[in-house]
PDB file of C-alpha atoms and ligand atoms in Angstrom:
ATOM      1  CA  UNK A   1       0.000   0.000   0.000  1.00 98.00           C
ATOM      2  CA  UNK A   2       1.341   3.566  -0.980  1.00 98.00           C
ATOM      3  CA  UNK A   3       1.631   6.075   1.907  1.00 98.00           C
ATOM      4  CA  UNK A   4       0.854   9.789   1.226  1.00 98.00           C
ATOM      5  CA  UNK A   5       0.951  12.615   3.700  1.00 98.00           C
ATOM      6  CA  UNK A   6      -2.123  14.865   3.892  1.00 98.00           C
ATOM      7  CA  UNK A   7      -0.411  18.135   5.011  1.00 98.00           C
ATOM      8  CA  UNK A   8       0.938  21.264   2.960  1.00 98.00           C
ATOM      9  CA  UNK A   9       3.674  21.974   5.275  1.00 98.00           C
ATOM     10  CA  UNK A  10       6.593  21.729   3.652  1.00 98.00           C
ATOM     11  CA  UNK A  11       9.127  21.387   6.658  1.00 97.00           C
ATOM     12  CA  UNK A  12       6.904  18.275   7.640  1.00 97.00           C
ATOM     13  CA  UNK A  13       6.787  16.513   4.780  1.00 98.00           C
ATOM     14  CA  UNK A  14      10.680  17.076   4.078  1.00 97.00           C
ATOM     15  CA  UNK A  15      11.157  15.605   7.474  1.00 98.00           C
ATOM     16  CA  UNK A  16       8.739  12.793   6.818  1.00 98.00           C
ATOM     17  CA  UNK A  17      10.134  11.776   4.030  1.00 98.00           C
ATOM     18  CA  UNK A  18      13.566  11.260   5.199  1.00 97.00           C
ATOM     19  CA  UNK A  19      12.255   7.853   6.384  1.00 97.00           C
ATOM     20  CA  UNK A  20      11.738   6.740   2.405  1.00 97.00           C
ATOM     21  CA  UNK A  21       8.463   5.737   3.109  1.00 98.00           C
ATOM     22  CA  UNK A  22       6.700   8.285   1.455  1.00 98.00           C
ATOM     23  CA  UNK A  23       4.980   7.916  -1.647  1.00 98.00           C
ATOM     24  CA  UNK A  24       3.342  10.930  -2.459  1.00 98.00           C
ATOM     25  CA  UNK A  25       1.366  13.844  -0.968  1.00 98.00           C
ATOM     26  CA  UNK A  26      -2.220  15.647  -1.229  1.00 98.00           C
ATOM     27  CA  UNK A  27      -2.782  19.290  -0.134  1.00 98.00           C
ATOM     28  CA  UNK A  28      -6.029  20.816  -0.269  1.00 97.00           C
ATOM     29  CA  UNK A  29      -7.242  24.679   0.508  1.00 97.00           C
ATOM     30  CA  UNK A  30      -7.923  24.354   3.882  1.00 97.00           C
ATOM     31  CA  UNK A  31      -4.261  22.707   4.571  1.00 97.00           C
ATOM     32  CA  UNK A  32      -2.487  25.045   1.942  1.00 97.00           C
ATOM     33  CA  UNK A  33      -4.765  28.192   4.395  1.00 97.00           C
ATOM     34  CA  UNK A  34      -3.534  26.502   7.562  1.00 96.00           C
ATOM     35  CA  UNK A  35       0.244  26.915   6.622  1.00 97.00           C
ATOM     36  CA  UNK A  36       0.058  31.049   5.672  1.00 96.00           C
ATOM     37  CA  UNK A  37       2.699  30.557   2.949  1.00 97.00           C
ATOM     38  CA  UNK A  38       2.466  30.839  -0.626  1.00 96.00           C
ATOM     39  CA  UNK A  39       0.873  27.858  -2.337  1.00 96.00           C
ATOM     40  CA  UNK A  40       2.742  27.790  -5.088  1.00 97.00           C
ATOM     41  CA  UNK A  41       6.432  28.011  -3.508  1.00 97.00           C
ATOM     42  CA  UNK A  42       5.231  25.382  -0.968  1.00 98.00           C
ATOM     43  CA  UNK A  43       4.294  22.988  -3.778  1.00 98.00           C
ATOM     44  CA  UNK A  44       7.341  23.514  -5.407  1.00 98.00           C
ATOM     45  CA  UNK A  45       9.297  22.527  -1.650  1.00 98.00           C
ATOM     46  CA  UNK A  46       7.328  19.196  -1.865  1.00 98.00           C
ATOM     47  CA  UNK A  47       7.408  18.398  -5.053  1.00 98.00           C
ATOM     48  CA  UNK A  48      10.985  18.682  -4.726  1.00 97.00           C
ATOM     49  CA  UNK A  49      11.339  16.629  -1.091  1.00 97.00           C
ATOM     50  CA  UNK A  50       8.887  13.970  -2.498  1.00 98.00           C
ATOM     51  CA  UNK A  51       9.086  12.308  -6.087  1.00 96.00           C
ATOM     52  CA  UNK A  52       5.982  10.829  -6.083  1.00 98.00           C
ATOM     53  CA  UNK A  53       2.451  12.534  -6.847  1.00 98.00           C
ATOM     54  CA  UNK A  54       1.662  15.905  -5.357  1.00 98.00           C
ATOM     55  CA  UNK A  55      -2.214  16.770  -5.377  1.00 98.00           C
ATOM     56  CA  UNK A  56      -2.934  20.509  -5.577  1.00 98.00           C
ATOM     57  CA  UNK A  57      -6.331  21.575  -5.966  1.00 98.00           C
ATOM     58  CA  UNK A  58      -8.138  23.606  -7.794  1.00 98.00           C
ATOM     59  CA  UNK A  59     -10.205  26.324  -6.692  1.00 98.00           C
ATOM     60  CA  UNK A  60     -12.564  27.161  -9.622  1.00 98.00           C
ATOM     61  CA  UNK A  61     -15.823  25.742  -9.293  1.00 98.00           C
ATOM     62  CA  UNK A  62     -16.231  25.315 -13.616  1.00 98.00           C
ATOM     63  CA  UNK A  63     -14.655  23.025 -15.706  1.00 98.00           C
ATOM     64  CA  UNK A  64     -12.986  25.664 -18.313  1.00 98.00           C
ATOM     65  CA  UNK A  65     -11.440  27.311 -14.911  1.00 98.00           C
ATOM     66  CA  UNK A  66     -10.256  24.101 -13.415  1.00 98.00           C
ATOM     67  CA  UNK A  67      -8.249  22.827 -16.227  1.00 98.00           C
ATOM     68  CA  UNK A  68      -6.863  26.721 -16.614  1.00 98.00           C
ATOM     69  CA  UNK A  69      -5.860  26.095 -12.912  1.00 98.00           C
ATOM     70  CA  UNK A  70      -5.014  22.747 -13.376  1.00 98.00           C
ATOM     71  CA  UNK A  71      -2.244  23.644 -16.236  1.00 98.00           C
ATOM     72  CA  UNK A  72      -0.682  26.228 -14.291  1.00 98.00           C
ATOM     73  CA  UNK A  73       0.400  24.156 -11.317  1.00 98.00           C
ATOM     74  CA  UNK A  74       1.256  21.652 -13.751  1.00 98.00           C
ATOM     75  CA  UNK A  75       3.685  23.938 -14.383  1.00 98.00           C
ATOM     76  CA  UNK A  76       5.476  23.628 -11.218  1.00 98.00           C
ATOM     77  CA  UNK A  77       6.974  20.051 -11.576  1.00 98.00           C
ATOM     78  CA  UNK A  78       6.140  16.684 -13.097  1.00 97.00           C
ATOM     79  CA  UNK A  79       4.832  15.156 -10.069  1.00 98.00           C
ATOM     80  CA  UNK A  80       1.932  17.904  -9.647  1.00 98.00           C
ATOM     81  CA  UNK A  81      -1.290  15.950  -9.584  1.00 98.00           C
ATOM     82  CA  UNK A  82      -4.082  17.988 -10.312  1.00 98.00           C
ATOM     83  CA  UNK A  83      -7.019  17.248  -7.993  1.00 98.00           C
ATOM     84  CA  UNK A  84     -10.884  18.560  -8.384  1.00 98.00           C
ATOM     85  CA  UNK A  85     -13.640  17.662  -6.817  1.00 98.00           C
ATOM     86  CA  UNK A  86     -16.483  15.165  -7.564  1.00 98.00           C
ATOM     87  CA  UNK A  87     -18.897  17.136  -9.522  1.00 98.00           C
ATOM     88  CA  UNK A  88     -20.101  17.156 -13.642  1.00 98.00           C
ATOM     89  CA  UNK A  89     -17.340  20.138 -13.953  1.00 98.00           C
ATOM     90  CA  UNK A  90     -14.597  18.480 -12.386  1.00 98.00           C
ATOM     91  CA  UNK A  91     -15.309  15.582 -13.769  1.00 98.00           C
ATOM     92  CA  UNK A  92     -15.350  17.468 -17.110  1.00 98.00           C
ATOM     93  CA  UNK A  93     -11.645  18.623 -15.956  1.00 98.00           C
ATOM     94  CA  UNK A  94     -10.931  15.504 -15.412  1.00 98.00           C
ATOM     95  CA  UNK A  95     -11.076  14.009 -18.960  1.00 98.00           C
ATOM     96  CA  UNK A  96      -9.357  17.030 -20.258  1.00 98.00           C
ATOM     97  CA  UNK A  97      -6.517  17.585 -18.164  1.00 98.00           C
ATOM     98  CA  UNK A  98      -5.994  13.705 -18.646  1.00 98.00           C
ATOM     99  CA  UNK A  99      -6.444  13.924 -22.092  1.00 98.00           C
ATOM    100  CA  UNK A 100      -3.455  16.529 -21.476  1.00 98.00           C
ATOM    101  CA  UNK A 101      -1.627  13.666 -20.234  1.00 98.00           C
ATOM    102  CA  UNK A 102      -1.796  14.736 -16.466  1.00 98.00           C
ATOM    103  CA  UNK A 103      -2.840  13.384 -13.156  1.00 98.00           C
ATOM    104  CA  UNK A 104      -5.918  13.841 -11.473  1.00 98.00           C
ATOM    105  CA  UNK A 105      -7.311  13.069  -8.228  1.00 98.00           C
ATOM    106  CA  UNK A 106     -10.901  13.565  -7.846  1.00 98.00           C
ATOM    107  CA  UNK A 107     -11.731  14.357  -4.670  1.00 98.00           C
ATOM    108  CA  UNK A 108     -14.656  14.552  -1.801  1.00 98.00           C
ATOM    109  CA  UNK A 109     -16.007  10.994  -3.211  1.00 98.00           C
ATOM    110  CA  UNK A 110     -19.106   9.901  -0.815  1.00 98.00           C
ATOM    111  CA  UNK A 111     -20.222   6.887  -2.889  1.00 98.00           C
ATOM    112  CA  UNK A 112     -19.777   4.058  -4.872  1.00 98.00           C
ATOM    113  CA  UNK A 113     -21.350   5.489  -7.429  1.00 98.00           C
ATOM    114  CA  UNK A 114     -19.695   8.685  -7.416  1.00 98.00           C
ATOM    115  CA  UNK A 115     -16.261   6.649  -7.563  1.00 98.00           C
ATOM    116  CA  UNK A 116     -17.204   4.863 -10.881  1.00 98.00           C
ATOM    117  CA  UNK A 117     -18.119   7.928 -12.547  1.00 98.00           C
ATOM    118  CA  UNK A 118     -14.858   9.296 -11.539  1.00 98.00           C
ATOM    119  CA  UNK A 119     -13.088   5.877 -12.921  1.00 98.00           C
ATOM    120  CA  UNK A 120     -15.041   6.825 -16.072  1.00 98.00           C
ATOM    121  CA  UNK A 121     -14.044   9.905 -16.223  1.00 98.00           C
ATOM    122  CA  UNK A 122      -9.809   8.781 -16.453  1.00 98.00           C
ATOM    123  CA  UNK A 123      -9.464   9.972 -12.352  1.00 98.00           C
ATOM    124  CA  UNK A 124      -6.082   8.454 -11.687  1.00 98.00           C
ATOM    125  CA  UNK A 125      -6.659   8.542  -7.826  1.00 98.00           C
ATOM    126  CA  UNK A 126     -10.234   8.957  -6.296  1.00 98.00           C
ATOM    127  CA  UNK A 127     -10.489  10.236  -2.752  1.00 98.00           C
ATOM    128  CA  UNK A 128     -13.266   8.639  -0.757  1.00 98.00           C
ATOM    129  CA  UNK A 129     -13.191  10.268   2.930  1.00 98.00           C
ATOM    130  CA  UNK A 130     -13.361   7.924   5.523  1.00 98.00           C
ATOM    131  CA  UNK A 131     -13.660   9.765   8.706  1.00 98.00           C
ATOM    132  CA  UNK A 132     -16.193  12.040   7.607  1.00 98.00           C
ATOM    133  CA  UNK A 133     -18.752   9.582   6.477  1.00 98.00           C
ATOM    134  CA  UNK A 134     -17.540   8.563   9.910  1.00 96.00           C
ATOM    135  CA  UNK A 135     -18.410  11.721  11.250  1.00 97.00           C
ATOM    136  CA  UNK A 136     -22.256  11.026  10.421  1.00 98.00           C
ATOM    137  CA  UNK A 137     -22.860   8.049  11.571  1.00 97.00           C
ATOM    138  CA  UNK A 138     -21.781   6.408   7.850  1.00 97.00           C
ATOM    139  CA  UNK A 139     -19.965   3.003   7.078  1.00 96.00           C
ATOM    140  CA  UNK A 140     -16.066   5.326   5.720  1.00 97.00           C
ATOM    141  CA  UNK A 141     -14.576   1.647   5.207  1.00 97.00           C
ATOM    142  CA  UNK A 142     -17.402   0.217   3.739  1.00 98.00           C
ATOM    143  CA  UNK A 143     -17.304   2.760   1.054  1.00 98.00           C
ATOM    144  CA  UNK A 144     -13.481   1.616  -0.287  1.00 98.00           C
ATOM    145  CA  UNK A 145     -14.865  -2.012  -0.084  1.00 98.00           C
ATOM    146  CA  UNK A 146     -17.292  -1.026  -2.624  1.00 98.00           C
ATOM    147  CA  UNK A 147     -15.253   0.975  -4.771  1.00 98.00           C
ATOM    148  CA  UNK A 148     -12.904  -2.081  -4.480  1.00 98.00           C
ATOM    149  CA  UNK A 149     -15.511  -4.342  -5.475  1.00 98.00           C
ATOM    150  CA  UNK A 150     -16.476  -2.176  -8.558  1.00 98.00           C
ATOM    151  CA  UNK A 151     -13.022  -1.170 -10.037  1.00 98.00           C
ATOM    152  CA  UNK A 152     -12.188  -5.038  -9.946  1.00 98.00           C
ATOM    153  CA  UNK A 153     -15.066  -6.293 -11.693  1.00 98.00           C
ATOM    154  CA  UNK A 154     -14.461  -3.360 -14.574  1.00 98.00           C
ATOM    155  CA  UNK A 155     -11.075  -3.328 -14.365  1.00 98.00           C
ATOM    156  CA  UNK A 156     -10.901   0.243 -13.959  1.00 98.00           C
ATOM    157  CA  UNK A 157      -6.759   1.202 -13.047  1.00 98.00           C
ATOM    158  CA  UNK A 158      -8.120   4.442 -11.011  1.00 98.00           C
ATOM    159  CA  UNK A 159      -6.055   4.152  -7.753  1.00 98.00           C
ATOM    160  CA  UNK A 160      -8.301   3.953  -4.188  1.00 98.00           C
ATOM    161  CA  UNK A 161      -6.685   6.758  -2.252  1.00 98.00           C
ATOM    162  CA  UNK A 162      -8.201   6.057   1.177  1.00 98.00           C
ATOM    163  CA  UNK A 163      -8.874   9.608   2.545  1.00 98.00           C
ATOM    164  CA  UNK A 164     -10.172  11.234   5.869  1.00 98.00           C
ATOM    165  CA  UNK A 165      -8.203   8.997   7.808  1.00 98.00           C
ATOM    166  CA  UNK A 166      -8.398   9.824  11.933  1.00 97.00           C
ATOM    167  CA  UNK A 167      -6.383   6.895  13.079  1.00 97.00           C
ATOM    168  CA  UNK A 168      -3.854   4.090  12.597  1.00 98.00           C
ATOM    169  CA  UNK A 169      -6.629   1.429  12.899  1.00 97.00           C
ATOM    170  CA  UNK A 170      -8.079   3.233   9.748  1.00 97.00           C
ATOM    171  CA  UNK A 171      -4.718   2.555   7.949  1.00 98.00           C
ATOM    172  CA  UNK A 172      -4.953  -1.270   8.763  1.00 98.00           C
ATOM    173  CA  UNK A 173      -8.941  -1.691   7.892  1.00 98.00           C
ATOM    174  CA  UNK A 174      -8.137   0.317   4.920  1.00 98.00           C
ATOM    175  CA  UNK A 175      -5.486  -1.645   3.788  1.00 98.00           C
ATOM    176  CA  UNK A 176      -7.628  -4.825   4.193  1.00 98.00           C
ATOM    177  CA  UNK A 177     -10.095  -3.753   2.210  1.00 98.00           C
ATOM    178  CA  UNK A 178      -7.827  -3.023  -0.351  1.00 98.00           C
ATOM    179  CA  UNK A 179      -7.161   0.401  -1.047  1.00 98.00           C
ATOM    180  CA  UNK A 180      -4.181   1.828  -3.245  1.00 98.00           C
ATOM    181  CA  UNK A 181      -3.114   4.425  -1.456  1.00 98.00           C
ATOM    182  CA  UNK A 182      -3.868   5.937   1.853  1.00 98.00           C
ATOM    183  CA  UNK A 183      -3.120   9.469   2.907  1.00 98.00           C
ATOM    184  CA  UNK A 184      -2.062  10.090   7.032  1.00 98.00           C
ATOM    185  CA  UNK A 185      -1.922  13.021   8.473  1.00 98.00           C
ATOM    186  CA  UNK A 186       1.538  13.926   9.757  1.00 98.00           C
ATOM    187  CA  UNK A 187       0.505  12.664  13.436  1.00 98.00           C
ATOM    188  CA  UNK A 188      -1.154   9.457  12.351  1.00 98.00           C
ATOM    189  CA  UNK A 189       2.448   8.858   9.976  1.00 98.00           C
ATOM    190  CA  UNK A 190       4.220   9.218  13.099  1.00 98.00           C
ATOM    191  CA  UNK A 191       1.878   7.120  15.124  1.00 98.00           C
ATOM    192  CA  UNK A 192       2.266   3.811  12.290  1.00 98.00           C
ATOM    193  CA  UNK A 193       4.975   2.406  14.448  1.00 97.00           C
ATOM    194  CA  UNK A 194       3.913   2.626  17.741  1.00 95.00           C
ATOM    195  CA  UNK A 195       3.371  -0.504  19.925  1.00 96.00           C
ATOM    196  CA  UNK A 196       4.143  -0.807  23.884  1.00 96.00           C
ATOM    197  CA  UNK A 197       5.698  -4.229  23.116  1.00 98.00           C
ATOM    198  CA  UNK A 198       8.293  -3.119  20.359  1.00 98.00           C
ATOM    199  CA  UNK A 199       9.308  -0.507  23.277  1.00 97.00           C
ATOM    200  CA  UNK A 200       9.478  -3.002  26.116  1.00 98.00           C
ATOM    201  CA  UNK A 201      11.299  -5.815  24.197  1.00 98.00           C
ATOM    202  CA  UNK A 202      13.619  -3.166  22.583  1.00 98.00           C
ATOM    203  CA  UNK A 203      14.530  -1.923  26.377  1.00 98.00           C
ATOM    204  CA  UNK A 204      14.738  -5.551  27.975  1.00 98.00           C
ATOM    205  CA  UNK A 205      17.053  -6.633  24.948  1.00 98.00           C
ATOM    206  CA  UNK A 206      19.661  -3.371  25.361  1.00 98.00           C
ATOM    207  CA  UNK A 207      19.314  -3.694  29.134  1.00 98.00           C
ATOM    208  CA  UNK A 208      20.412  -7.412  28.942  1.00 98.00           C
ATOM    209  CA  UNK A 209      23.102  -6.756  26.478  1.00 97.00           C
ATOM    210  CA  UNK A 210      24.282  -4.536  28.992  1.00 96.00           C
ATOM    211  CA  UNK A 211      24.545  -6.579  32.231  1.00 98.00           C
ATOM    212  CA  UNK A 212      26.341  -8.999  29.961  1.00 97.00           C
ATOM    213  CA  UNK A 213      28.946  -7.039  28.474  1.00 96.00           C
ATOM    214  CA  UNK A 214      27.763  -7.467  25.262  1.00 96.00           C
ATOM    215  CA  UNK A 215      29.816  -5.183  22.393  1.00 93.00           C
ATOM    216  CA  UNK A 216      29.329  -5.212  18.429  1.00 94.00           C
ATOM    217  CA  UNK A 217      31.693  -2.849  17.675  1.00 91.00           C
ATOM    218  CA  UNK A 218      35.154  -1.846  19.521  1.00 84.00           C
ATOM    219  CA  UNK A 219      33.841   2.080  20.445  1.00 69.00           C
TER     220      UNK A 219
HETATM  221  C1  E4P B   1      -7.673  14.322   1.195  1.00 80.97           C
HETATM  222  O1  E4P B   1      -7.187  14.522   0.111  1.00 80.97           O
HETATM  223  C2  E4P B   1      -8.109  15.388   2.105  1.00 80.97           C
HETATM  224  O2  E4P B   1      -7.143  16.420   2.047  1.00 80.97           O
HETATM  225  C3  E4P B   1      -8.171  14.967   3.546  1.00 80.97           C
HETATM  226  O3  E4P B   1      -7.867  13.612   3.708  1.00 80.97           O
HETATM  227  C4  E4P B   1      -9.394  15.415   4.258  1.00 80.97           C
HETATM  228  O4  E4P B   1      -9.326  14.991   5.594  1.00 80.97           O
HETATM  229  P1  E4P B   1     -10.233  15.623   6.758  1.00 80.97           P
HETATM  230  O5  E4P B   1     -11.597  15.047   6.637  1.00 80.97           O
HETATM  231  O6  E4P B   1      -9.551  15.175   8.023  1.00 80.97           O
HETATM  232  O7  E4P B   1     -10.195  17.105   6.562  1.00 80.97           O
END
């Protein structure tokens, strides 16, 4: 399963991705609004720290002003994936800026249905949100088993990005029910690791070493 950070900060996604598990990023307006900097040199930062796709979105609300958006942050580096949201005019976008040969995520995806009519559309990535169907009382993980179920039986290549995801148990249901790609938030990243039992074993097997006199190297 790929890993993508969901943050615009570039500072924390250069930092992330020093561990080389980082496989891409997505940004949208509210995270580009949270950081105060310019959206355009802070795409450039992460498209530079990360080689993998980089989803900016676009802002216009028609198609004709979408893909005019879409080409100018194509602009700032190969990786740039354009993203718009799940509506007739982005999905309009959609087939033209991938008739352009670009990426596209289509985002805000609530339903199956939704999903295959962004697969039809050429979406490279579609963006279901998990924890806000969540949020209202709605099965998140039920909707990438769907959208699993569907893409498989057409055999549509549109990649499951697994979004709105509030915790590290999200990351493993999502992974069993087969998503693509799954985009953290820089806490839950951090949190993929954790486990009271790696900790304990790790400090009984350095605290035996040490009562034995154990040494791998000389210094
Ligand atoms: C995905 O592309 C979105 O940026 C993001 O996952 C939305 O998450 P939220 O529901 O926590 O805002």
């Amino acid at each position: 399963m790929k890993l993508f950070i969901d943050s615009a900060d570039p500072q924390e996604i250069a930092e992330l991705a020093e561990t080389g598990l980082v496989d891409g990023v997505t940004t949208n307006p509210s995270l580009a609004a949270k950081t105060g900097l310019d959206i355009f040199a802070a795409l450039k930062t992460i498209c530079d720290a990360v080689p993998g796709p980089i989803s900016a979105e676009v802002l216009a609300t028609d198609a004709a002003g979408m893909i005019a958006e879409g080409e100018r942050y194509a602009k700032i580096a190969r990786n740039i994936t354009i993203k718009v949201p799940l509506t007739w005019d982005g999905l309009k976008a959609c087939h033209a800026l991938r008739d352009m040969g670009l990426m596209v995520n289509v985002t805000l995806c609530f339903s199956p249905v939704q999903a295959m009519m962004a697969a039809k559309a050429g979406a490279s990535f579609i963006s279901p949100f998990i924890g806000r169907l969540d949020d209202i009382g709605e099965d998140g993980m039920g909707l990438i088993a769907d959208i699993r179920q569907i893409y498989d039986n057409y055999d549509f290549r549109t990649e499951i990005l697994a979004a709105s995801i509030r915790s590290v148990s999200h990351v493993r249901e999502a992974a069993l029910a087969g998503a693509d790609v799954a985009t953290l938030p820089p806490v839950i990243f951090r949190q993929l690791l954790s486990h009271p039992l790696t900790d304990k074993g790790l400090a009984a097997f350095l605290s035996d070493a040490k009562k034995a006199g154990l040494k791998i190297r000389d210094t």
